[in-house]
Coordinates of C-alpha atoms in Angstrom, one line a residue:
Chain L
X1 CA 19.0 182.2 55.6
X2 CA 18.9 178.6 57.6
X3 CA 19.1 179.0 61.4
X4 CA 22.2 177.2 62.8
X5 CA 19.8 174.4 63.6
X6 CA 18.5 173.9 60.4
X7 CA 22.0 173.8 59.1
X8 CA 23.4 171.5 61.5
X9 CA 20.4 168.8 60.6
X10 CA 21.2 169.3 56.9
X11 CA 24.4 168.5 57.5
X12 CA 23.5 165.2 59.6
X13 CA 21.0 164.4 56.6
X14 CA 23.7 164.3 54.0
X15 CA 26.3 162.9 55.7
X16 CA 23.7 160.3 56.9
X17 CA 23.3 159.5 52.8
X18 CA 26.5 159.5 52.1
X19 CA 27.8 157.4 55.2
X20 CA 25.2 154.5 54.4
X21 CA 25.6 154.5 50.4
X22 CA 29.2 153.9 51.2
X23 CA 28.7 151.6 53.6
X24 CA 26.0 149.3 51.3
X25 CA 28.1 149.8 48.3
X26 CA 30.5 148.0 50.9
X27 CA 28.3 145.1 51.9
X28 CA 27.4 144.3 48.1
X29 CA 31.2 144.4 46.9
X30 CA 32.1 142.1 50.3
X31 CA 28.9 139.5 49.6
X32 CA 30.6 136.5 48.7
X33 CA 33.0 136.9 51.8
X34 CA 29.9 138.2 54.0
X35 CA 28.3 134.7 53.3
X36 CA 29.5 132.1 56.1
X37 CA 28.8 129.4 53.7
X38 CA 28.3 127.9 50.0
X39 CA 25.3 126.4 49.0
X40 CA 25.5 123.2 47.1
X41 CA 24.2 125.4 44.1
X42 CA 26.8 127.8 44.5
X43 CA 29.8 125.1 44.8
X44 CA 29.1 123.7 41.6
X45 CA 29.0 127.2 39.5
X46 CA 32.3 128.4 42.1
X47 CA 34.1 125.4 41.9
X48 CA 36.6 125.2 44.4
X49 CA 40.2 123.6 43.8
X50 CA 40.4 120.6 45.8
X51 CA 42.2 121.7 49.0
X52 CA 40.7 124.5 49.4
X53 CA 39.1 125.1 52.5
X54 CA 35.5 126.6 52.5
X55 CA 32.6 126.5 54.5
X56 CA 29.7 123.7 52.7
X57 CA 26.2 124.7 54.2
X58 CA 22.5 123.5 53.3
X59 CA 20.2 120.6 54.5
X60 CA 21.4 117.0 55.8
X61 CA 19.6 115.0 52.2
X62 CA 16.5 112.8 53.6
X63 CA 17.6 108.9 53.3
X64 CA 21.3 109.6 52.8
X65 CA 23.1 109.5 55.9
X66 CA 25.3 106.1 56.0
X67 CA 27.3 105.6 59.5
X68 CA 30.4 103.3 59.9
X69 CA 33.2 103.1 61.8
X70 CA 36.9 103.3 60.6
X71 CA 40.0 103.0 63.3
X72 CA 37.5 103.1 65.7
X73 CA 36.2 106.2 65.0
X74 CA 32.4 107.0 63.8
X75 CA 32.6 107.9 59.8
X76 CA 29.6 109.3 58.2
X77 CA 28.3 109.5 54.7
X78 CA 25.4 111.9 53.8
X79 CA 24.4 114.6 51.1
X80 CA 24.0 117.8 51.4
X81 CA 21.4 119.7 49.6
X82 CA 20.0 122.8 48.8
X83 CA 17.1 121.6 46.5
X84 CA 19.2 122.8 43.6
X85 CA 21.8 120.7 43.9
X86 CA 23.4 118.1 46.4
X87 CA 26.9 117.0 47.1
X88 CA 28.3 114.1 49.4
X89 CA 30.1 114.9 52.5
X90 CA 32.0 112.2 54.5
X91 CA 33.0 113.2 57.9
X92 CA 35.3 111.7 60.8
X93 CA 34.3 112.7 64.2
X94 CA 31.6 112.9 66.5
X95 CA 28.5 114.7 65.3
X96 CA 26.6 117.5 67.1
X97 CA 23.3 116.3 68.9
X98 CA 21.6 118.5 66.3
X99 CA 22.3 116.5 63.5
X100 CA 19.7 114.7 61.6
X101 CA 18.3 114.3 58.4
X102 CA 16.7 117.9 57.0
X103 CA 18.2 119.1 59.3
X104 CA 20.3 122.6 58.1
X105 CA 24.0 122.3 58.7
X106 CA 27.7 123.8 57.9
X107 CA 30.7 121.6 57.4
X108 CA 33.7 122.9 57.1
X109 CA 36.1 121.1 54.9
X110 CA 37.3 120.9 51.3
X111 CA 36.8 118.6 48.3
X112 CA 38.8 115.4 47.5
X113 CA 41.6 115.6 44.9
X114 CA 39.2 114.7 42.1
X115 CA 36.7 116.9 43.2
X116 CA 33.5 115.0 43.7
X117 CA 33.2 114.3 47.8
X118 CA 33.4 117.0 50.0
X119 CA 36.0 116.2 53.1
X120 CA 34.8 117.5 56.1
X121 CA 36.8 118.3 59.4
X122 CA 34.0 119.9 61.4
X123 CA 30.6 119.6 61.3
X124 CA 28.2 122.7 62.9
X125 CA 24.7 121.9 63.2
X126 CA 22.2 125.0 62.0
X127 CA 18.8 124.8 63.5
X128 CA 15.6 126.7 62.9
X129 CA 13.8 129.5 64.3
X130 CA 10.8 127.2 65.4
X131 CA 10.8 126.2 69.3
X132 CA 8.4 123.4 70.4
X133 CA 8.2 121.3 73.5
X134 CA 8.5 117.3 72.8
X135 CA 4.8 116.8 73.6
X136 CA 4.1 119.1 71.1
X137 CA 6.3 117.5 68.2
X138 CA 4.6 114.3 69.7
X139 CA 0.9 115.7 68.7
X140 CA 2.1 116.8 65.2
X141 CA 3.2 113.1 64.6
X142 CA 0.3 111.7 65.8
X143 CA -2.0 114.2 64.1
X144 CA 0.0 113.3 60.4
X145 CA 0.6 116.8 60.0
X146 CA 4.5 116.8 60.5
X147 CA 7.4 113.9 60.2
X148 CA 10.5 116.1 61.1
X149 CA 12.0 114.0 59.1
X150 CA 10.5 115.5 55.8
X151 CA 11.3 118.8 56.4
X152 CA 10.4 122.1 58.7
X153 CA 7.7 122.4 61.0
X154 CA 4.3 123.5 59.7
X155 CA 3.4 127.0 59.6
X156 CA 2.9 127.8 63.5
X157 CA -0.4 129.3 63.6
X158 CA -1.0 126.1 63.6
X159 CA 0.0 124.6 66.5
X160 CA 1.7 127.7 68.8
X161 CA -0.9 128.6 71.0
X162 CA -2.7 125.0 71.1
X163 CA -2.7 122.4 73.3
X164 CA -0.6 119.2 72.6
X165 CA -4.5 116.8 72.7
X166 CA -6.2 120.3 70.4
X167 CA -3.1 120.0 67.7
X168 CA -3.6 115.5 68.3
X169 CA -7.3 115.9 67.9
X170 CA -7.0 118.1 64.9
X171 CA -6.5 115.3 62.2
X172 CA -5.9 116.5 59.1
Chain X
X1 CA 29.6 178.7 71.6
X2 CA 26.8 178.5 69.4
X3 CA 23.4 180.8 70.6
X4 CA 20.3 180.4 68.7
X5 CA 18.2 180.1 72.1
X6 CA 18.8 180.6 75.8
X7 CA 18.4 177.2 76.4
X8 CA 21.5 176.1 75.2
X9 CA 23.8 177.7 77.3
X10 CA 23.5 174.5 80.0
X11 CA 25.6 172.5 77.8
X12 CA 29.2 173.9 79.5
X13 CA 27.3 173.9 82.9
X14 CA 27.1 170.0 82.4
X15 CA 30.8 169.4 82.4
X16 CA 32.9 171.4 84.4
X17 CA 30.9 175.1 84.5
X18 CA 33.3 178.0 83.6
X19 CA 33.5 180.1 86.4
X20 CA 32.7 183.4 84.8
X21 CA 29.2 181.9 84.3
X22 CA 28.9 180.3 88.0
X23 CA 29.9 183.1 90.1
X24 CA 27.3 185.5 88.1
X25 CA 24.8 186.2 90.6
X26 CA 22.1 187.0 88.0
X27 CA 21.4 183.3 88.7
X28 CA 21.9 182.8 84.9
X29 CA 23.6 179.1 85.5
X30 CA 20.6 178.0 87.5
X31 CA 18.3 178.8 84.5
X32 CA 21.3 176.4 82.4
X33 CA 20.2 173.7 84.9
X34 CA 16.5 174.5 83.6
X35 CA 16.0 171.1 81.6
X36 CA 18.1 168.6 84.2
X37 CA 16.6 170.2 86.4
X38 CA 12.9 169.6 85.9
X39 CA 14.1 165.8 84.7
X40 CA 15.1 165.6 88.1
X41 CA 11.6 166.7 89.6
X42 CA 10.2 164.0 87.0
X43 CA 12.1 161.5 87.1
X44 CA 13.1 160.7 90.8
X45 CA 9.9 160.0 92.6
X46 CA 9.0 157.3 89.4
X47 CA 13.0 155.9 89.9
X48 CA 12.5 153.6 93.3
X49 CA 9.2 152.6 91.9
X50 CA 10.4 151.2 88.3
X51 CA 13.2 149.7 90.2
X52 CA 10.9 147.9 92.4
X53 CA 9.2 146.7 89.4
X54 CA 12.0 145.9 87.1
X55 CA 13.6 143.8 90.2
X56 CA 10.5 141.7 91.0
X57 CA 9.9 141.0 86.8
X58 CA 13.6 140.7 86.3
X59 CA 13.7 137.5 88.8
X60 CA 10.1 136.2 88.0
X61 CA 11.1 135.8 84.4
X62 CA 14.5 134.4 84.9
X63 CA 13.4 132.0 87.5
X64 CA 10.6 131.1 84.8
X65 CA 12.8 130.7 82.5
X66 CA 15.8 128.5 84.4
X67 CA 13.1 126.1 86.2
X68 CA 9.6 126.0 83.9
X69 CA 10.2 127.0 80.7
X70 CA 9.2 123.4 78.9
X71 CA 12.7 122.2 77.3
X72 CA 12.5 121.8 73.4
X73 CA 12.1 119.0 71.4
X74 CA 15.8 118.8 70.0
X75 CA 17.6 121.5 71.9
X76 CA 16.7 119.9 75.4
X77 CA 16.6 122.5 78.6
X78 CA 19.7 124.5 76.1
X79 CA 16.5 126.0 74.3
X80 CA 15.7 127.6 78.0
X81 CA 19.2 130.1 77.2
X82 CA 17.0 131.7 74.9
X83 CA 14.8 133.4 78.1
X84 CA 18.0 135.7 78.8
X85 CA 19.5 135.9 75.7
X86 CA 17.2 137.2 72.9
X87 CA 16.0 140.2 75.7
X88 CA 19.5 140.8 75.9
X89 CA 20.0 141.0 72.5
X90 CA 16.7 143.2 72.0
X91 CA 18.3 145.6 74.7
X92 CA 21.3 145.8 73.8
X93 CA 20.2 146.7 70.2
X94 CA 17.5 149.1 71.4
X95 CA 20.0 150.9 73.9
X96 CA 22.1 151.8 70.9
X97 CA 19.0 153.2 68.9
X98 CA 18.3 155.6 72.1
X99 CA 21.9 156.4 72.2
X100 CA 21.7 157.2 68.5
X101 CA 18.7 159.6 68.9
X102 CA 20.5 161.4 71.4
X103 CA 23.7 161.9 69.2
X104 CA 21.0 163.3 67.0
X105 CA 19.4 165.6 69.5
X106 CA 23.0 166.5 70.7
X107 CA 24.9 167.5 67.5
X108 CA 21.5 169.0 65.7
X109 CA 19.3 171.1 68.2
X110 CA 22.2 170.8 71.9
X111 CA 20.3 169.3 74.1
X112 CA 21.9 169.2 77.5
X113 CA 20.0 166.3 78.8
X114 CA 20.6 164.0 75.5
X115 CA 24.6 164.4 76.3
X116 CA 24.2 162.9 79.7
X117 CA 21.8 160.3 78.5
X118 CA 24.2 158.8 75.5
X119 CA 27.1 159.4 78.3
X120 CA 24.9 157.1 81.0
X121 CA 23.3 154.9 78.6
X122 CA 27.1 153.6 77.1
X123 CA 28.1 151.8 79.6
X124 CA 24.5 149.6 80.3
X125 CA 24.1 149.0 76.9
X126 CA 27.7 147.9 76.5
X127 CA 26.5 145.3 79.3
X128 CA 23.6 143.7 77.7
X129 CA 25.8 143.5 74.7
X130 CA 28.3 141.2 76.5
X131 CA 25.7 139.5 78.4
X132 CA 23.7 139.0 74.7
X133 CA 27.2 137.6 73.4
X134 CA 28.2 135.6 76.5
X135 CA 25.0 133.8 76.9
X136 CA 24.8 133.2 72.6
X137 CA 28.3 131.4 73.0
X138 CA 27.2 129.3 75.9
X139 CA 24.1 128.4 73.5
X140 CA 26.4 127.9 70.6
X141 CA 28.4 125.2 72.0
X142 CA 25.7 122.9 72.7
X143 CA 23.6 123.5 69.9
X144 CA 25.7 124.7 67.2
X145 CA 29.1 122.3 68.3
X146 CA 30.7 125.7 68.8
X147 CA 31.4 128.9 70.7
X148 CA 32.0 130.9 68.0
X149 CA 31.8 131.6 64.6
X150 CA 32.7 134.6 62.6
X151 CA 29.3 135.1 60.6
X152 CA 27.7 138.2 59.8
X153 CA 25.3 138.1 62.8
X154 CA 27.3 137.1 65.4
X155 CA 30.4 140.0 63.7
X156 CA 27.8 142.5 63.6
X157 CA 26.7 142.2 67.4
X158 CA 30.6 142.0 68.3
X159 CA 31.1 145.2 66.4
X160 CA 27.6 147.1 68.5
X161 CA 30.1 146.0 71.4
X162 CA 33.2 147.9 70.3
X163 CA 30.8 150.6 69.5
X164 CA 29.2 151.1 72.6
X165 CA 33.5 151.0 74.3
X166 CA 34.3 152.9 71.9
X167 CA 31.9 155.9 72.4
X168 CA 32.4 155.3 76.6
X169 CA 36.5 155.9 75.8
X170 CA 35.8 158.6 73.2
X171 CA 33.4 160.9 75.8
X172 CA 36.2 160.6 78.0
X173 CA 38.9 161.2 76.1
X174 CA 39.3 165.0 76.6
X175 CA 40.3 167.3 78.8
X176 CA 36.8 169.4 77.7
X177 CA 34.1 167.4 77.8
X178 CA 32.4 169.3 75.4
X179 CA 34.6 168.1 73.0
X180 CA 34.3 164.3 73.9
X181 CA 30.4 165.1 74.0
X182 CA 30.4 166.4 70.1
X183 CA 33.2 163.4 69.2
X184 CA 31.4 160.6 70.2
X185 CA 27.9 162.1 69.0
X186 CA 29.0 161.7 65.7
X187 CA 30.4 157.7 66.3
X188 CA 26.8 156.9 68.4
X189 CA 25.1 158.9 65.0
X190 CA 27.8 157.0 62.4
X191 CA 27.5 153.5 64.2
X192 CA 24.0 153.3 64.1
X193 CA 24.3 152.2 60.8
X194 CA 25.5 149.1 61.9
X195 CA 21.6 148.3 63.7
X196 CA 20.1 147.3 60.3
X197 CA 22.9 145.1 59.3
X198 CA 22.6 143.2 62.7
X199 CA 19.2 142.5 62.0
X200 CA 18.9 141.4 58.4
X201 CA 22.1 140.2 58.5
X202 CA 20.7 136.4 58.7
X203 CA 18.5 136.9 55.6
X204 CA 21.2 138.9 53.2
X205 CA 24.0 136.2 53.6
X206 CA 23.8 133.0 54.5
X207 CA 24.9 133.0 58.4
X208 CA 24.8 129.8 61.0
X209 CA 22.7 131.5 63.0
X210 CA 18.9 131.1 62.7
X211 CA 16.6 133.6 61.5
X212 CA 13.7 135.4 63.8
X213 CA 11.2 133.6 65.9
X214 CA 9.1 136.5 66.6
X215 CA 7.7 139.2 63.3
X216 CA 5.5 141.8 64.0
X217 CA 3.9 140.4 61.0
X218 CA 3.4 136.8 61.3
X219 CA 2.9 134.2 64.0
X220 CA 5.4 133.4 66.6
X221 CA 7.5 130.3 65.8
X222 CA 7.9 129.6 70.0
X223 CA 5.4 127.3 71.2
X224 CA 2.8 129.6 74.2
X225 CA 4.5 128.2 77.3
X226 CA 7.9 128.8 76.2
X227 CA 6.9 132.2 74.9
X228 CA 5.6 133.2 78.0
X229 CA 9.1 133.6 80.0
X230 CA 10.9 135.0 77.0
X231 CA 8.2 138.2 77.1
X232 CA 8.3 138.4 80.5
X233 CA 12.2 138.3 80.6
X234 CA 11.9 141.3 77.6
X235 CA 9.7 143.4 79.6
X236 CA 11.8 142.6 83.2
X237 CA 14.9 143.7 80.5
X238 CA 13.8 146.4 79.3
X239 CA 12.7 148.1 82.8
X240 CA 15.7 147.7 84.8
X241 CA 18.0 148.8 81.4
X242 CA 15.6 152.3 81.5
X243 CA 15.6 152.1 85.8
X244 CA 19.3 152.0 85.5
X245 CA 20.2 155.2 82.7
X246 CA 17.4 157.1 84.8
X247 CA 19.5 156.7 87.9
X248 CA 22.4 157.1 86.4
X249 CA 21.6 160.0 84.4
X250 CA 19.8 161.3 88.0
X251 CA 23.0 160.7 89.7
X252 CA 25.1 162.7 87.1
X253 CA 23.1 165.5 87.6
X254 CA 23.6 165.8 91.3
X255 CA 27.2 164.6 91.1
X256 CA 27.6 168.2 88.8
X257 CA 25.0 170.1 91.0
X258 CA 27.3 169.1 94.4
X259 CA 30.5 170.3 92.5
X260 CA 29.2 173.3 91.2
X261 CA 28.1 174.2 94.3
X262 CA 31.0 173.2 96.3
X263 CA 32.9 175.6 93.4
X264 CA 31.0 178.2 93.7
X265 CA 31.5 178.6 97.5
X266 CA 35.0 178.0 97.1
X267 CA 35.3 180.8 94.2
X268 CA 32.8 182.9 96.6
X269 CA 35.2 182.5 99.7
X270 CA 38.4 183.7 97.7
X271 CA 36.7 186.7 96.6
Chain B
X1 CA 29.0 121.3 80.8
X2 CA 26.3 123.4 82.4
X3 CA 25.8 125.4 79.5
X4 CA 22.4 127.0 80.7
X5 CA 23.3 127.7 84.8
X6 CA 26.2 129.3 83.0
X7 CA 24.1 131.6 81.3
X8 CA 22.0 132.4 84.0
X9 CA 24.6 133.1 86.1
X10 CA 26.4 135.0 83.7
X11 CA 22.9 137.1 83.5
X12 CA 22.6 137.7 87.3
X13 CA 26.0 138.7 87.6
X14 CA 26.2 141.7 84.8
X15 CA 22.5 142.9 85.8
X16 CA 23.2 142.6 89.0
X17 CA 26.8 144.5 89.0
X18 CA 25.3 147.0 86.5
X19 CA 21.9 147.3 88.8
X20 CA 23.4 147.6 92.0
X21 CA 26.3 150.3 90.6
X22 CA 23.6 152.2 89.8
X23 CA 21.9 151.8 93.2
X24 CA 24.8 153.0 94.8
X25 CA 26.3 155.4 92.8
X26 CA 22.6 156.9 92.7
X27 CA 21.9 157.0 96.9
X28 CA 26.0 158.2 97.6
X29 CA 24.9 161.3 94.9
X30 CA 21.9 162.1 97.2
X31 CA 23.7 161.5 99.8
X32 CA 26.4 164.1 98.7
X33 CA 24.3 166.4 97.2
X34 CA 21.6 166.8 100.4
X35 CA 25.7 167.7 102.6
X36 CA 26.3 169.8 100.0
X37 CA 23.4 171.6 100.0
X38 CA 22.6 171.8 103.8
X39 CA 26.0 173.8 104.1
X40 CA 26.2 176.1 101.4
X41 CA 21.9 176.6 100.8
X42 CA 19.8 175.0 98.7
X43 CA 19.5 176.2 94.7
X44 CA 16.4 176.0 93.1
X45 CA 16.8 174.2 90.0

């Protein structure tokens, strides 16, 4: 015979199972619409109908980006990648201050009627979980041990508790 | 009225205490107050002090944060947002887990004190939610070129914020508040589920916003100085959240005690 | 825009409401409860 208590916390247990089988059977069935993006990988196997507004996400591609002007406005050419697979994105507008080259970013737009460009309205800049003061960045140059431009910052045992002339005087 | 042990008799003394059990003379309701009773003897003389503290931290780190904190490389003095709103975040999640463990320790063993803590703890942790989600946006817009986005970590934290309204409406919904006790219990028990999805939300689906600076497991991605504020900001958060349910939870207590008593004396005078 | 006084202020201004409601509501319970308790006796609790 189970005390009251003893019931009661058997009760919680199952329901407990039960409530969070339902709900990650929920979460796998919804992934695709859980996802706030595409990767360039996934575009290409998805295929979107040109039109079709989705969200394009993955890294700016390094020695892409091609700005212009057209009716006065700034016009931007770049490729997106995700190491898998890249696609080109042309944009109209003013660019966030975050945007750079491998630098992550979402665009939100659609492809052009025969499919190969992606059109994009809006342009959100993604940034990393890495935060480091500009003298900082400044010693990693110096030191060769980081371009931003080639990618994310080095692992940050490396440099997070030095000082900018330790992580400078640290050649490597 | 379930009885497996004296001790959980306090739980109608907590709302509104039937009379029957209030005029007794036996002093039977006094023993219900056992539990709140000795967290009052506990808790008040440490209450000014962790004020005291929480205060002084609370505007250290913010004023570290706002003036000192070294701006970022890309992000500029934005990057400085992060001081107020990753605590708030932590908080706000944290607050919910509390409030979960006392839905447990309400529904399963009827603990008196756990109801008044999930009922005092709703509403503070409903304000670090907003505050996490306020501050987020404002740090959105700059970085991110927008206020909002409907990705699964920014959804998720909007939904911990309808969970924490929701459970302050629910307790208060009826007319016994033992009932609003046990109904929103189970929602602070059922919504917890939601706490893992918040925070592996950026690494199941692809979301705009970033993954975790700080693991338990690996080295911090904030550079030292910058780091510095944000812990000190986590600490000062984390104090005034617990300063704040203690008084509250305190001042519940003696809110009930002063209308029992004021009941009592009316219900004596009658007789 | 000043994104990050905004966010600072926003900060101050929900601690503070939800720190000083506290206060209060905590010292007008005591308040209450010490009237309370002068005029009808003290319970041991």
């Amino acid at each position: 015979m189970m005390t009251r208590k003893a019931r009661r916390l058997w009760i919680v247990v199952v329901c407990g199972l039960f409530a969070s089988t339902a709900t990650a059977l929920m979460l796998v069935a919804f992934r695709s619409s859980l996802s706030y993006f595409l990767s360039p990988q996934e575009v290409l196997v998805k295929h979107p109908r040109p039109g079709e507004v989705f969200r394009l996400g993955g890294v700016v591609q390094v020695g892409t980006v091609v700005m212009s002007h057209r009716d006065g406005k700034p016009l931007t050419r770049f490729r997106i990648t995700d190491g898998q697979a890249s696609i080109p994105v042309v944009f109209t507008g003013i660019l966030p201050d975050l945007f750079r080259q491998g630098q992550g970013v979402v665009t939100i737009g659609s492809m052009t009627r025969h499919g190969e460009v992606f059109r994009a309205d809006t342009v959100l800049a993604k940034h990393g979980a890495s935060y480091m003061p500009a003298d900082v960045e400044q010693a990693l140059r110096a030191s060769g041990k980081w371009n931003p431009k080639f990618g994310p910052a080095p692992n940050a045992a490396t440099w997070d508790d030095k000082t900018p002339q330790q992580i400078a005087a640290a050649k490597g | 009225m379930t009885q497996d042990y004296p001790n959980e008799a306090p739980l109608s003394a907590m709302g509104e205490p039937p009379l029957e059990v209030m005029r007794s003379k036996s002093g039977a309701w006094l023993h219900q107050f056992a539990n709140p009773g000795r967290f009052q003897r506990f808790v008040q003389p440490i209450i000014p002090w962790l004020s005291g503290v929480a205060l002084v931290l609370t505007v250290v780190g913010l004023v570290w944060g706002f003036y000192f904190a070294p701006p970022d490389w890309q992000q500029g003095v934005t990057a400085r947002i992060m001081d107020v709103h990753v605590p708030a975040a932590w908080v706000a999640m944290n607050g919910y887990a509390a409030l979960a463990i006392c839905s447990l320790l309400s529904i399963v063993w009827r603990h008196p004190l756990a109801d008044i803590a999930a009922r005092e703890i709703g509403p503070v942790g409903a304000g670090f939610t907003a505050l996490c989600l306020i501050t987020g946006s404002l740090w959105g817009r700059p970085d991110w070129g927008t206020y909002w986005v409907w990705d699964a970590r920014l959804t998720s934290v909007l939904i911990l914020l309808f969970l924490y309204l929701g459970h302050i409406a629910l307790l208060r919904a009826f007319d016994n508040p033992q009932h609003g006790y046990r109904a929103a219990a189970i929602l602070g028990l059922v919504g917890a589920i939601n706490l893992p999805i918040i925070v592996f939300s950026v690494y199941w689906w692809n979301s705009l916003h970033q993954g975790n600076s700080i693991s338990l497991t690996g080295p911090s991605k904030i550079y030292i100085t910058m780091l510095l504020p944000l812990l000190v900001c986590t600490i000062a958060f984390y104090l005034a959240f617990l300063a704040m349910v203690l008084a509250r939870i305190s001042s519940f207590i003696m809110e009930t005690k002063a209308r029992s008593l004021l009941l009592a004396a009316a219900e004596g005078g009658r007789s | 825009m000043p994104f990050v006084e905004g966010a600072y202020g926003a900060t101050v201004l929900i601690i503070g409401v939800l720190g000083l409601s506290a206060f209060l509501r905590y010292r007008a319970a005591r308040k209450r409860l010490a009237q309370v308790e002068a005029h009808y006796g003290r319970v041991r609790s």
